[in-house]
Amino acid sequence: MSHDDKARKEAIRQHFIAKHQARKAAMVAEWEDNIREQIEGSPVETRMTIEDGLAFLKAGGERKSRAH
């Protein structure tokens, strides 16, 4: 395989990776918007800011269990 072929394949691979990352970033942004809307529209009093709530949900939404 020539150097040009390798360079072309690498350019195609990098382009694919960049497109994939852009799609994923757009999906995450949309999810964040949807979650923000749900949090803001929630009738339940929250004790977290929107940013803290998003971070909590991104971390799996699990609360540390407390000893009873």
PDB file of N, CA, C and O in Angstrom:
ATOM      1  N   MET A   1       0.855  -1.171   0.000  1.00  0.00           N
ATOM      2  CA  MET A   1       0.000   0.000   0.000  1.00  0.00           C
ATOM      3  C   MET A   1       0.905   1.239   0.000  1.00  0.00           C
ATOM      4  O   MET A   1       1.827   1.338   0.792  1.00  0.00           O
ATOM      5  N   SER A   2       0.588   2.187  -0.857  1.00  0.00           N
ATOM      6  CA  SER A   2       1.431   3.373  -0.970  1.00  0.00           C
ATOM      7  C   SER A   2       1.169   4.345   0.185  1.00  0.00           C
ATOM      8  O   SER A   2       0.167   4.246   0.899  1.00  0.00           O
ATOM      9  N   HIS A   3       2.075   5.260   0.342  1.00  0.00           N
ATOM     10  CA  HIS A   3       1.950   6.281   1.385  1.00  0.00           C
ATOM     11  C   HIS A   3       0.677   7.099   1.176  1.00  0.00           C
ATOM     12  O   HIS A   3      -0.017   7.441   2.137  1.00  0.00           O
ATOM     13  N   ASP A   4       0.349   7.411  -0.101  1.00  0.00           N
ATOM     14  CA  ASP A   4      -0.857   8.183  -0.402  1.00  0.00           C
ATOM     15  C   ASP A   4      -2.112   7.425   0.014  1.00  0.00           C
ATOM     16  O   ASP A   4      -3.051   8.016   0.533  1.00  0.00           O
ATOM     17  N   ASP A   5      -2.130   6.097  -0.223  1.00  0.00           N
ATOM     18  CA  ASP A   5      -3.281   5.287   0.160  1.00  0.00           C
ATOM     19  C   ASP A   5      -3.453   5.291   1.678  1.00  0.00           C
ATOM     20  O   ASP A   5      -4.574   5.412   2.181  1.00  0.00           O
ATOM     21  N   LYS A   6      -2.353   5.163   2.402  1.00  0.00           N
ATOM     22  CA  LYS A   6      -2.418   5.172   3.864  1.00  0.00           C
ATOM     23  C   LYS A   6      -2.919   6.521   4.370  1.00  0.00           C
ATOM     24  O   LYS A   6      -3.754   6.591   5.261  1.00  0.00           O
ATOM     25  N   ALA A   7      -2.407   7.582   3.780  1.00  0.00           N
ATOM     26  CA  ALA A   7      -2.815   8.926   4.189  1.00  0.00           C
ATOM     27  C   ALA A   7      -4.290   9.155   3.886  1.00  0.00           C
ATOM     28  O   ALA A   7      -5.018   9.742   4.694  1.00  0.00           O
ATOM     29  N   ARG A   8      -4.745   8.680   2.733  1.00  0.00           N
ATOM     30  CA  ARG A   8      -6.152   8.826   2.352  1.00  0.00           C
ATOM     31  C   ARG A   8      -7.046   8.046   3.308  1.00  0.00           C
ATOM     32  O   ARG A   8      -8.058   8.551   3.778  1.00  0.00           O
ATOM     33  N   LYS A   9      -6.653   6.812   3.641  1.00  0.00           N
ATOM     34  CA  LYS A   9      -7.439   6.004   4.572  1.00  0.00           C
ATOM     35  C   LYS A   9      -7.487   6.652   5.953  1.00  0.00           C
ATOM     36  O   LYS A   9      -8.520   6.662   6.613  1.00  0.00           O
ATOM     37  N   GLU A  10      -6.380   7.215   6.389  1.00  0.00           N
ATOM     38  CA  GLU A  10      -6.340   7.878   7.693  1.00  0.00           C
ATOM     39  C   GLU A  10      -7.227   9.125   7.688  1.00  0.00           C
ATOM     40  O   GLU A  10      -7.930   9.397   8.655  1.00  0.00           O
ATOM     41  N   ALA A  11      -7.221   9.860   6.587  1.00  0.00           N
ATOM     42  CA  ALA A  11      -8.075  11.050   6.480  1.00  0.00           C
ATOM     43  C   ALA A  11      -9.544  10.662   6.533  1.00  0.00           C
ATOM     44  O   ALA A  11     -10.350  11.330   7.204  1.00  0.00           O
ATOM     45  N   ILE A  12      -9.901   9.585   5.859  1.00  0.00           N
ATOM     46  CA  ILE A  12     -11.286   9.097   5.873  1.00  0.00           C
ATOM     47  C   ILE A  12     -11.663   8.669   7.289  1.00  0.00           C
ATOM     48  O   ILE A  12     -12.740   8.987   7.789  1.00  0.00           O
ATOM     49  N   ARG A  13     -10.753   7.969   7.969  1.00  0.00           N
ATOM     50  CA  ARG A  13     -11.010   7.514   9.328  1.00  0.00           C
ATOM     51  C   ARG A  13     -11.204   8.708  10.269  1.00  0.00           C
ATOM     52  O   ARG A  13     -12.150   8.742  11.061  1.00  0.00           O
ATOM     53  N   GLN A  14     -10.352   9.701  10.148  1.00  0.00           N
ATOM     54  CA  GLN A  14     -10.460  10.886  11.002  1.00  0.00           C
ATOM     55  C   GLN A  14     -11.759  11.640  10.724  1.00  0.00           C
ATOM     56  O   GLN A  14     -12.402  12.149  11.646  1.00  0.00           O
ATOM     57  N   HIS A  15     -12.157  11.709   9.455  1.00  0.00           N
ATOM     58  CA  HIS A  15     -13.418  12.364   9.101  1.00  0.00           C
ATOM     59  C   HIS A  15     -14.595  11.622   9.736  1.00  0.00           C
ATOM     60  O   HIS A  15     -15.506  12.245  10.281  1.00  0.00           O
ATOM     61  N   PHE A  16     -14.582  10.286   9.661  1.00  0.00           N
ATOM     62  CA  PHE A  16     -15.643   9.484  10.255  1.00  0.00           C
ATOM     63  C   PHE A  16     -15.700   9.712  11.767  1.00  0.00           C
ATOM     64  O   PHE A  16     -16.775   9.894  12.340  1.00  0.00           O
ATOM     65  N   ILE A  17     -14.548   9.720  12.421  1.00  0.00           N
ATOM     66  CA  ILE A  17     -14.493   9.929  13.870  1.00  0.00           C
ATOM     67  C   ILE A  17     -15.062  11.306  14.224  1.00  0.00           C
ATOM     68  O   ILE A  17     -15.860  11.437  15.164  1.00  0.00           O
ATOM     69  N   ALA A  18     -14.694  12.327  13.469  1.00  0.00           N
ATOM     70  CA  ALA A  18     -15.185  13.682  13.735  1.00  0.00           C
ATOM     71  C   ALA A  18     -16.694  13.762  13.559  1.00  0.00           C
ATOM     72  O   ALA A  18     -17.396  14.379  14.377  1.00  0.00           O
ATOM     73  N   LYS A  19     -17.224  13.130  12.508  1.00  0.00           N
ATOM     74  CA  LYS A  19     -18.678  13.127  12.291  1.00  0.00           C
ATOM     75  C   LYS A  19     -19.390  12.399  13.423  1.00  0.00           C
ATOM     76  O   LYS A  19     -20.430  12.846  13.907  1.00  0.00           O
ATOM     77  N   HIS A  20     -18.837  11.276  13.863  1.00  0.00           N
ATOM     78  CA  HIS A  20     -19.433  10.507  14.950  1.00  0.00           C
ATOM     79  C   HIS A  20     -19.449  11.332  16.244  1.00  0.00           C
ATOM     80  O   HIS A  20     -20.447  11.370  16.948  1.00  0.00           O
ATOM     81  N   GLN A  21     -18.336  12.001  16.534  1.00  0.00           N
ATOM     82  CA  GLN A  21     -18.254  12.820  17.740  1.00  0.00           C
ATOM     83  C   GLN A  21     -19.254  13.980  17.683  1.00  0.00           C
ATOM     84  O   GLN A  21     -19.867  14.319  18.690  1.00  0.00           O
ATOM     85  N   ALA A  22     -19.427  14.569  16.523  1.00  0.00           N
ATOM     86  CA  ALA A  22     -20.381  15.673  16.369  1.00  0.00           C
ATOM     87  C   ALA A  22     -21.812  15.178  16.579  1.00  0.00           C
ATOM     88  O   ALA A  22     -22.608  15.845  17.251  1.00  0.00           O
ATOM     89  N   ARG A  23     -22.141  14.009  16.022  1.00  0.00           N
ATOM     90  CA  ARG A  23     -23.480  13.443  16.220  1.00  0.00           C
ATOM     91  C   ARG A  23     -23.728  13.144  17.692  1.00  0.00           C
ATOM     92  O   ARG A  23     -24.799  13.431  18.227  1.00  0.00           O
ATOM     93  N   LYS A  24     -22.732  12.560  18.341  1.00  0.00           N
ATOM     94  CA  LYS A  24     -22.871  12.220  19.756  1.00  0.00           C
ATOM     95  C   LYS A  24     -23.033  13.490  20.600  1.00  0.00           C
ATOM     96  O   LYS A  24     -23.874  13.534  21.497  1.00  0.00           O
ATOM     97  N   ALA A  25     -22.260  14.513  20.318  1.00  0.00           N
ATOM     98  CA  ALA A  25     -22.368  15.778  21.052  1.00  0.00           C
ATOM     99  C   ALA A  25     -23.757  16.387  20.866  1.00  0.00           C
ATOM    100  O   ALA A  25     -24.344  16.913  21.818  1.00  0.00           O
ATOM    101  N   ALA A  26     -24.298  16.310  19.662  1.00  0.00           N
ATOM    102  CA  ALA A  26     -25.638  16.844  19.401  1.00  0.00           C
ATOM    103  C   ALA A  26     -26.689  16.060  20.180  1.00  0.00           C
ATOM    104  O   ALA A  26     -27.627  16.644  20.730  1.00  0.00           O
ATOM    105  N   MET A  27     -26.535  14.734  20.234  1.00  0.00           N
ATOM    106  CA  MET A  27     -27.477  13.909  21.002  1.00  0.00           C
ATOM    107  C   MET A  27     -27.418  14.258  22.481  1.00  0.00           C
ATOM    108  O   MET A  27     -28.458  14.414  23.129  1.00  0.00           O
ATOM    109  N   VAL A  28     -26.222  14.378  23.021  1.00  0.00           N
ATOM    110  CA  VAL A  28     -26.067  14.703  24.441  1.00  0.00           C
ATOM    111  C   VAL A  28     -26.668  16.072  24.738  1.00  0.00           C
ATOM    112  O   VAL A  28     -27.364  16.245  25.737  1.00  0.00           O
ATOM    113  N   ALA A  29     -26.447  17.039  23.864  1.00  0.00           N
ATOM    114  CA  ALA A  29     -27.021  18.376  24.053  1.00  0.00           C
ATOM    115  C   ALA A  29     -28.547  18.317  24.053  1.00  0.00           C
ATOM    116  O   ALA A  29     -29.201  18.972  24.873  1.00  0.00           O
ATOM    117  N   GLU A  30     -29.110  17.511  23.164  1.00  0.00           N
ATOM    118  CA  GLU A  30     -30.568  17.367  23.112  1.00  0.00           C
ATOM    119  C   GLU A  30     -31.082  16.706  24.391  1.00  0.00           C
ATOM    120  O   GLU A  30     -32.085  17.126  24.963  1.00  0.00           O
ATOM    121  N   TRP A  31     -30.374  15.671  24.855  1.00  0.00           N
ATOM    122  CA  TRP A  31     -30.777  15.014  26.107  1.00  0.00           C
ATOM    123  C   TRP A  31     -30.728  15.993  27.273  1.00  0.00           C
ATOM    124  O   TRP A  31     -31.617  16.023  28.114  1.00  0.00           O
ATOM    125  N   GLU A  32     -29.659  16.796  27.318  1.00  0.00           N
ATOM    126  CA  GLU A  32     -29.527  17.776  28.398  1.00  0.00           C
ATOM    127  C   GLU A  32     -30.682  18.767  28.362  1.00  0.00           C
ATOM    128  O   GLU A  32     -31.236  19.122  29.400  1.00  0.00           O
ATOM    129  N   ASP A  33     -31.046  19.230  27.157  1.00  0.00           N
ATOM    130  CA  ASP A  33     -32.177  20.150  27.031  1.00  0.00           C
ATOM    131  C   ASP A  33     -33.463  19.502  27.520  1.00  0.00           C
ATOM    132  O   ASP A  33     -34.251  20.126  28.243  1.00  0.00           O
ATOM    133  N   ASN A  34     -33.680  18.246  27.131  1.00  0.00           N
ATOM    134  CA  ASN A  34     -34.889  17.544  27.564  1.00  0.00           C
ATOM    135  C   ASN A  34     -34.911  17.356  29.075  1.00  0.00           C
ATOM    136  O   ASN A  34     -35.947  17.552  29.718  1.00  0.00           O
ATOM    137  N   ILE A  35     -33.788  16.986  29.639  1.00  0.00           N
ATOM    138  CA  ILE A  35     -33.710  16.796  31.091  1.00  0.00           C
ATOM    139  C   ILE A  35     -33.923  18.128  31.803  1.00  0.00           C
ATOM    140  O   ILE A  35     -34.650  18.196  32.794  1.00  0.00           O
ATOM    141  N   ARG A  36     -33.310  19.192  31.284  1.00  0.00           N
ATOM    142  CA  ARG A  36     -33.473  20.517  31.882  1.00  0.00           C
ATOM    143  C   ARG A  36     -34.948  20.908  31.884  1.00  0.00           C
ATOM    144  O   ARG A  36     -35.471  21.393  32.888  1.00  0.00           O
ATOM    145  N   GLU A  37     -35.641  20.676  30.770  1.00  0.00           N
ATOM    146  CA  GLU A  37     -37.065  20.987  30.684  1.00  0.00           C
ATOM    147  C   GLU A  37     -37.861  20.181  31.699  1.00  0.00           C
ATOM    148  O   GLU A  37     -38.775  20.696  32.333  1.00  0.00           O
ATOM    149  N   GLN A  38     -37.520  18.899  31.849  1.00  0.00           N
ATOM    150  CA  GLN A  38     -38.230  18.058  32.811  1.00  0.00           C
ATOM    151  C   GLN A  38     -37.992  18.528  34.237  1.00  0.00           C
ATOM    152  O   GLN A  38     -38.908  18.553  35.045  1.00  0.00           O
ATOM    153  N   ILE A  39     -36.757  18.903  34.537  1.00  0.00           N
ATOM    154  CA  ILE A  39     -36.445  19.381  35.882  1.00  0.00           C
ATOM    155  C   ILE A  39     -37.175  20.695  36.145  1.00  0.00           C
ATOM    156  O   ILE A  39     -37.799  20.868  37.205  1.00  0.00           O
ATOM    157  N   GLU A  40     -37.115  21.614  35.191  1.00  0.00           N
ATOM    158  CA  GLU A  40     -37.769  22.911  35.372  1.00  0.00           C
ATOM    159  C   GLU A  40     -39.282  22.765  35.464  1.00  0.00           C
ATOM    160  O   GLU A  40     -39.941  23.522  36.174  1.00  0.00           O
ATOM    161  N   GLY A  41     -39.854  21.791  34.765  1.00  0.00           N
ATOM    162  CA  GLY A  41     -41.294  21.590  34.760  1.00  0.00           C
ATOM    163  C   GLY A  41     -41.790  20.714  35.896  1.00  0.00           C
ATOM    164  O   GLY A  41     -42.977  20.459  36.018  1.00  0.00           O
ATOM    165  N   SER A  42     -40.877  20.265  36.726  1.00  0.00           N
ATOM    166  CA  SER A  42     -41.236  19.361  37.813  1.00  0.00           C
ATOM    167  C   SER A  42     -41.959  20.119  38.918  1.00  0.00           C
ATOM    168  O   SER A  42     -41.476  21.136  39.406  1.00  0.00           O
ATOM    169  N   PRO A  43     -43.106  19.617  39.365  1.00  0.00           N
ATOM    170  CA  PRO A  43     -43.820  20.280  40.449  1.00  0.00           C
ATOM    171  C   PRO A  43     -43.201  19.984  41.821  1.00  0.00           C
ATOM    172  O   PRO A  43     -43.570  20.579  42.812  1.00  0.00           O
ATOM    173  N   VAL A  44     -42.258  19.061  41.841  1.00  0.00           N
ATOM    174  CA  VAL A  44     -41.629  18.670  43.090  1.00  0.00           C
ATOM    175  C   VAL A  44     -40.492  19.638  43.395  1.00  0.00           C
ATOM    176  O   VAL A  44     -39.722  20.001  42.517  1.00  0.00           O
ATOM    177  N   GLU A  45     -40.393  20.032  44.640  1.00  0.00           N
ATOM    178  CA  GLU A  45     -39.294  20.906  45.042  1.00  0.00           C
ATOM    179  C   GLU A  45     -37.987  20.150  44.888  1.00  0.00           C
ATOM    180  O   GLU A  45     -37.866  19.009  45.324  1.00  0.00           O
ATOM    181  N   THR A  46     -37.046  20.784  44.251  1.00  0.00           N
ATOM    182  CA  THR A  46     -35.743  20.146  44.093  1.00  0.00           C
ATOM    183  C   THR A  46     -34.734  20.880  44.946  1.00  0.00           C
ATOM    184  O   THR A  46     -34.887  22.066  45.238  1.00  0.00           O
ATOM    185  N   ARG A  47     -33.723  20.181  45.348  1.00  0.00           N
ATOM    186  CA  ARG A  47     -32.669  20.788  46.163  1.00  0.00           C
ATOM    187  C   ARG A  47     -31.367  20.859  45.388  1.00  0.00           C
ATOM    188  O   ARG A  47     -30.320  21.075  45.963  1.00  0.00           O
ATOM    189  N   MET A  48     -31.471  20.675  44.092  1.00  0.00           N
ATOM    190  CA  MET A  48     -30.285  20.729  43.240  1.00  0.00           C
ATOM    191  C   MET A  48     -30.503  21.789  42.179  1.00  0.00           C
ATOM    192  O   MET A  48     -31.618  21.992  41.721  1.00  0.00           O
ATOM    193  N   THR A  49     -29.411  22.413  41.784  1.00  0.00           N
ATOM    194  CA  THR A  49     -29.493  23.289  40.621  1.00  0.00           C
ATOM    195  C   THR A  49     -29.664  22.395  39.395  1.00  0.00           C
ATOM    196  O   THR A  49     -29.449  21.174  39.456  1.00  0.00           O
ATOM    197  N   ILE A  50     -30.009  22.986  38.299  1.00  0.00           N
ATOM    198  CA  ILE A  50     -30.152  22.212  37.060  1.00  0.00           C
ATOM    199  C   ILE A  50     -28.830  21.536  36.714  1.00  0.00           C
ATOM    200  O   ILE A  50     -28.790  20.365  36.359  1.00  0.00           O
ATOM    201  N   GLU A  51     -27.740  22.280  36.855  1.00  0.00           N
ATOM    202  CA  GLU A  51     -26.424  21.719  36.530  1.00  0.00           C
ATOM    203  C   GLU A  51     -26.103  20.534  37.436  1.00  0.00           C
ATOM    204  O   GLU A  51     -25.596  19.516  36.982  1.00  0.00           O
ATOM    205  N   ASP A  52     -26.399  20.673  38.759  1.00  0.00           N
ATOM    206  CA  ASP A  52     -26.157  19.567  39.686  1.00  0.00           C
ATOM    207  C   ASP A  52     -27.045  18.370  39.351  1.00  0.00           C
ATOM    208  O   ASP A  52     -26.621  17.225  39.426  1.00  0.00           O
ATOM    209  N   GLY A  53     -28.284  18.655  38.967  1.00  0.00           N
ATOM    210  CA  GLY A  53     -29.205  17.577  38.597  1.00  0.00           C
ATOM    211  C   GLY A  53     -28.728  16.830  37.363  1.00  0.00           C
ATOM    212  O   GLY A  53     -28.791  15.603  37.303  1.00  0.00           O
ATOM    213  N   LEU A  54     -28.243  17.572  36.372  1.00  0.00           N
ATOM    214  CA  LEU A  54     -27.715  16.932  35.162  1.00  0.00           C
ATOM    215  C   LEU A  54     -26.490  16.082  35.493  1.00  0.00           C
ATOM    216  O   LEU A  54     -26.360  14.955  35.014  1.00  0.00           O
ATOM    217  N   ALA A  55     -25.600  16.624  36.320  1.00  0.00           N
ATOM    218  CA  ALA A  55     -24.413  15.867  36.706  1.00  0.00           C
ATOM    219  C   ALA A  55     -24.809  14.604  37.459  1.00  0.00           C
ATOM    220  O   ALA A  55     -24.248  13.526  37.244  1.00  0.00           O
ATOM    221  N   PHE A  56     -25.804  14.712  38.336  1.00  0.00           N
ATOM    222  CA  PHE A  56     -26.307  13.570  39.091  1.00  0.00           C
ATOM    223  C   PHE A  56     -26.848  12.497  38.153  1.00  0.00           C
ATOM    224  O   PHE A  56     -26.520  11.316  38.279  1.00  0.00           O
ATOM    225  N   LEU A  57     -27.644  12.912  37.175  1.00  0.00           N
ATOM    226  CA  LEU A  57     -28.221  11.948  36.240  1.00  0.00           C
ATOM    227  C   LEU A  57     -27.156  11.332  35.337  1.00  0.00           C
ATOM    228  O   LEU A  57     -27.196  10.143  35.047  1.00  0.00           O
ATOM    229  N   LYS A  58     -26.178  12.139  34.899  1.00  0.00           N
ATOM    230  CA  LYS A  58     -25.096  11.608  34.068  1.00  0.00           C
ATOM    231  C   LYS A  58     -24.262  10.586  34.832  1.00  0.00           C
ATOM    232  O   LYS A  58     -23.713   9.666  34.245  1.00  0.00           O
ATOM    233  N   ALA A  59     -24.189  10.756  36.151  1.00  0.00           N
ATOM    234  CA  ALA A  59     -23.408   9.831  36.978  1.00  0.00           C
ATOM    235  C   ALA A  59     -24.200   8.567  37.288  1.00  0.00           C
ATOM    236  O   ALA A  59     -23.739   7.716  38.027  1.00  0.00           O
ATOM    237  N   GLY A  60     -25.378   8.439  36.742  1.00  0.00           N
ATOM    238  CA  GLY A  60     -26.170   7.233  36.944  1.00  0.00           C
ATOM    239  C   GLY A  60     -27.406   7.454  37.798  1.00  0.00           C
ATOM    240  O   GLY A  60     -28.229   6.576  37.952  1.00  0.00           O
ATOM    241  N   GLY A  61     -27.536   8.627  38.402  1.00  0.00           N
ATOM    242  CA  GLY A  61     -28.732   8.955  39.166  1.00  0.00           C
ATOM    243  C   GLY A  61     -28.906   8.149  40.434  1.00  0.00           C
ATOM    244  O   GLY A  61     -30.014   8.004  40.928  1.00  0.00           O
ATOM    245  N   GLU A  62     -27.832   7.632  40.961  1.00  0.00           N
ATOM    246  CA  GLU A  62     -27.920   6.837  42.174  1.00  0.00           C
ATOM    247  C   GLU A  62     -27.502   7.658  43.374  1.00  0.00           C
ATOM    248  O   GLU A  62     -26.475   8.316  43.359  1.00  0.00           O
ATOM    249  N   ARG A  63     -28.313   7.622  44.396  1.00  0.00           N
ATOM    250  CA  ARG A  63     -27.947   8.293  45.641  1.00  0.00           C
ATOM    251  C   ARG A  63     -27.178   7.310  46.494  1.00  0.00           C
ATOM    252  O   ARG A  63     -27.451   6.106  46.473  1.00  0.00           O
ATOM    253  N   LYS A  64     -26.248   7.823  47.241  1.00  0.00           N
ATOM    254  CA  LYS A  64     -25.531   6.964  48.174  1.00  0.00           C
ATOM    255  C   LYS A  64     -26.505   6.588  49.279  1.00  0.00           C
ATOM    256  O   LYS A  64     -27.212   7.435  49.802  1.00  0.00           O
ATOM    257  N   SER A  65     -26.523   5.310  49.603  1.00  0.00           N
ATOM    258  CA  SER A  65     -27.455   4.872  50.643  1.00  0.00           C
ATOM    259  C   SER A  65     -26.976   5.363  51.999  1.00  0.00           C
ATOM    260  O   SER A  65     -25.792   5.431  52.285  1.00  0.00           O
ATOM    261  N   ARG A  66     -27.958   5.744  52.819  1.00  0.00           N
ATOM    262  CA  ARG A  66     -27.629   6.200  54.161  1.00  0.00           C
ATOM    263  C   ARG A  66     -27.863   5.077  55.146  1.00  0.00           C
ATOM    264  O   ARG A  66     -28.772   4.275  54.995  1.00  0.00           O
ATOM    265  N   ALA A  67     -27.048   5.024  56.168  1.00  0.00           N
ATOM    266  CA  ALA A  67     -27.246   4.015  57.221  1.00  0.00           C
ATOM    267  C   ALA A  67     -28.460   4.423  58.041  1.00  0.00           C
ATOM    268  O   ALA A  67     -28.617   5.587  58.395  1.00  0.00           O
ATOM    269  N   HIS A  68     -29.339   3.491  58.331  1.00  0.00           N
ATOM    270  CA  HIS A  68     -30.554   3.792  59.095  1.00  0.00           C
ATOM    271  C   HIS A  68     -30.363   3.480  60.532  1.00  0.00           C
ATOM    272  O   HIS A  68     -29.913   2.600  61.034  1.00  0.00           O
TER     273      HIS A  68
END
